[in-house]
Every structure is written in C-alpha cells, then in structure tokens.
Amino acid sequence: MKQFKQSDILANLPKQFFAKLVKKVENVKTVHDDVINLGQGNPDRPTPAHIVKALQQAAEKPHYHKYSPFRGYSFLKEAVSTYYQREYGVQLDPEKEVAVLIGAKAGLVEISQCLLNKGDVALVPDPGYPDYWSGISLAQAKMEFMPLLEKNEFLPDFSKIDEDKLNQAKLMFLNYPNNPTGATASKELFEEAVALGNRHDICIVHDFAYGSIGFDGKKPTSFLEIPGAKDVGVEMMTMSKTYNMAGWRIGFAIGNRSVIEALNTIQDHYHCSLFGGIQEAAATALLGPQDCVVELVACYEKRRDAFISALQEIGWAVTAPKGSFFAWLPVPEGYTSEQFADLLLEKARVVVAPGNGFGTYGEGYVRVGLLSDELLLLEAAKRIKELEIF
Ligand SMILES: Cc1ncc(COP(=O)(O)O)c(C=O)c1O
C-alpha cells in the first residue's frame, strides 16, 4: 500500500502530548483493574433527561432530516440571546452576533484561520488549553505565551508583554474559569483586555467553556458583560460542560459582528451546521429550567471540598479551585510534573495529567478532574497518602 506523505501543515501540528499518557495508562490497566482515572476532562454525569427527551421528540420531525440552514436555526440563536440576556444582562443580535459551532473547540481552532495570516502573532495563556495551539499552527501563525503564575492568581500580567509583541499580535486567547488552573477572572482583567484590544487592534477571544461552573456562590463573569467587549472580541460558550452534552458537539461564538461573520464564512466551507434535533434540544436546555445546572455545580463543589480537604489532611499544600471542574495541584519538591504523575500511576494507580502538557508554566503542577464520584476521589487521596511522600 502506498504511504501518502502528510502535508507540511498537518505534519507540523503540535503533537498530542496526552497520547503518551493514555498509552501509559493502558499498560498499567493490563496488570491492574483498579486504576482511578482523574486525568481527563470528560464530564461523568448524563445529559439531563428533559434535554434527551427534546432530542428524541425532535428526531421524529422530518424537516430535521434535511440539511439544516448552514448558519444554524434562528430559534437556536434567539435562545442563545435570551440566555445571555437572562444570565448576564447582555443584549445580542441573534443573527449577527451569534454563530453556532460544532462544539467550542471547532470555533477555537477556526478563529485563528479566520483572523491570522502566515507569520502573525497570537497571544496564548501558558498553561492553557492545547487546542488554541492547533488553530494557530494551521494558520501558520506564531504564538507568544502569557505566563499564568500562581502569585498572580493565574491571571496574565499584560504589563509584562513586550510593546513590540502587542503591536504584532492580532489575537489573544483568555479562558476563565480556567482549564487547567481552576482560576476565575476578575472584571478588572477583562476591562484591561478590552482596553488592550482597542489600543493594539487585538481581537480578544474569551473561552467561557466553564462559564457556569463557579464555586462558593460566585457566578463567573462573562467577558461580554464588560462595556465595549463586543467591539474587540468574542466569547466561546459550549453546551458540553453546563449541560453535560460533551458528546453532542454544540457550542457558540458570541460577540463582535465581523468575527461572527468570519466564523460563519469559514463554516460555510467546512460544515453544514448540526442536526436540527440537536439544535432544538440545545434551545430546550438554554430556555428551560436551570435546576440541573445548579445541581451540577453543587455536585462539583462537594467533590472539590471533599478531595481538597482529604489532600490537605495528608499534608499536601493544595488550594481549592474557584471554578471549572479541575484542581491544579503543586508537585512536591524533587519531582517534575511527569515524574510525579508517573509515580501516582505506577504506585497508587491514580491517573493525573502532568501540568507541562499545558505549557512550560504548567511544569511543577498536575491537573486532576473532579469527574468521579466523591468516594472514588477519597479513595485516590487515601492511596496517595499511603505513598507517604507528604
Ligand atoms: C478550556 C476549554 N475550552 C473548550 C473546550 C471544548 O469544548 P467543546 O466540547 O464545546 O468543544 C474544552 C473542553 O475540554 C475546554 O477545556
């Protein structure tokens, strides 16, 4: 069989760091059947029943069996606007300020191809969600990293970015509540980002994937709540985390009209939107009762409290995340992130994600997903205690 060579663009895509981890886990699993996997970011609870029901009913409607409108059904874009008005007091034009995406990931990758030319610069958080790198690489653009340091509560320090780089940059990615650090943003950070975007003509992309997951009664701020945000940027939201719909593949870009138009244009070429039944079920989720979201956040908060307290009790100096469903834990002295993750896997059969997979500044941390029930999280803490490293 012929072996066709990949295009340069494909061959140069960032390597999937976590593929190595998956392999290691598979190896351990061949010997042990009690591996606790806290390394992934896949919501463990099912989609709420009323949303599933909406899809079941919608699936029977013949008009959804045809191609959907390329830019998504208007009723769905209107539901997104109603949601933003209700949740954040943000007013949107559903047709011009909302793009329907096949998951936020699609929009986060596509946006670089929409706005960057070869050699352009994008500002990216480090540590950060690796899919930003993919789009930038596909656009043959360059990344400039913004360190997220613990002493700054994992917020970027814009004053530390070179003026030259700011002048070259065309795009900036932000993400709060943050994957992987679990940090949340202050309004001031977003205000500074809007000012920076205006001053340097940088499009700000706020990844709000964990927008509904804020703890201790604090609702995370939407970037679009900041006056002038729509002038300089867009927010990406997803149904994946808020409604446990990760497998359904549906998200939205919301905000600046020229960026929404660009995303819709690239999608006209790549896709023909999503199955209408999924769009109808998503609208049901956005417009229906929100107790399922309240319950989900309470569940993650309970898991967080139990797990973090258990780790603190064994002497591990960890802090509780303020949002998202991740805990970002400092690695004990004498280990790299990868060495420590390997130790936990081999000696405690607990899988965590080494922080360096999220960027250079992720070194020294491991990421844990609070995506297993409390008993399993406590069992993981017990096994870590038995290693007697703390
Ligand atoms: C920070 C962040 N952004 C975006 C996504 C992707 O969301 P979606 O499922 O809508 O593609 C994820 C998923 O893990 C994420 O962690």
Coordinates of N, CA and C and ligand atoms in Angstrom, one line a residue, residues 41 103-105 108 129 132 175 179 207 209-210 238 240-241 246 249-250, ligand 1:
G41 N -10.8 15.3 31.0 CA -11.8 16.4 31.3 C -13.2 16.0 30.7
G103 N -19.3 22.5 18.6 CA -18.5 22.5 19.8 C -17.6 23.7 19.8
A104 N -17.3 24.2 21.1 CA -16.5 25.4 21.2 C -15.1 25.1 20.6
K105 N -14.7 23.9 20.7 CA -13.3 23.5 20.1 C -13.2 23.9 18.6
L108 N -12.7 27.6 18.4 CA -11.4 28.0 18.9 C -10.3 27.7 18.0
Y129 N -5.3 25.6 27.4 CA -5.9 24.5 26.6 C -5.2 24.4 25.3
Y132 N -5.9 25.8 21.4 CA -5.6 27.1 20.8 C -4.4 27.0 19.9
N175 N -9.2 32.5 29.1 CA -10.1 31.4 29.4 C -10.3 31.3 30.9
N179 N -9.1 26.3 32.5 CA -8.5 25.0 32.3 C -7.0 25.2 32.0
D207 N -12.6 32.2 26.1 CA -13.1 30.8 26.1 C -13.9 30.7 27.4
A209 N -15.8 28.2 28.3 CA -16.3 26.8 28.4 C -16.9 26.4 29.7
Y210 N -16.2 26.9 30.8 CA -16.6 26.6 32.2 C -17.4 27.7 32.8
T238 N -20.2 26.8 25.4 CA -20.4 25.4 25.0 C -21.5 24.8 25.8
S240 N -21.3 21.6 26.4 CA -20.6 20.4 26.9 C -20.6 20.3 28.4
K241 N -20.2 21.4 29.0 CA -20.0 21.3 30.5 C -21.2 21.7 31.3
A246 N -21.2 16.9 26.3 CA -19.9 16.9 25.5 C -20.0 16.1 24.3
R249 N -21.7 17.7 20.7 CA -21.0 18.7 19.9 C -21.7 19.9 19.5
I250 N -21.9 20.8 20.5 CA -22.6 22.0 20.2 C -22.1 23.2 21.1
Ligands
LIG1 C1 -10.9 25.3 28.0 C2 -11.8 24.5 27.1 N1 -12.3 25.1 26.0 C3 -13.0 24.5 25.1 C4 -13.3 23.1 25.3 C5 -14.1 22.4 24.2 O1 -15.4 22.4 24.4 P1 -16.4 21.7 23.4 O2 -16.8 20.4 23.9 O3 -17.5 22.6 23.2 O4 -15.7 21.6 22.1 C6 -12.8 22.5 26.4 C7 -13.1 21.0 26.5 O5 -12.5 20.3 27.3 C8 -12.0 23.2 27.3 O6 -11.5 22.6 28.4

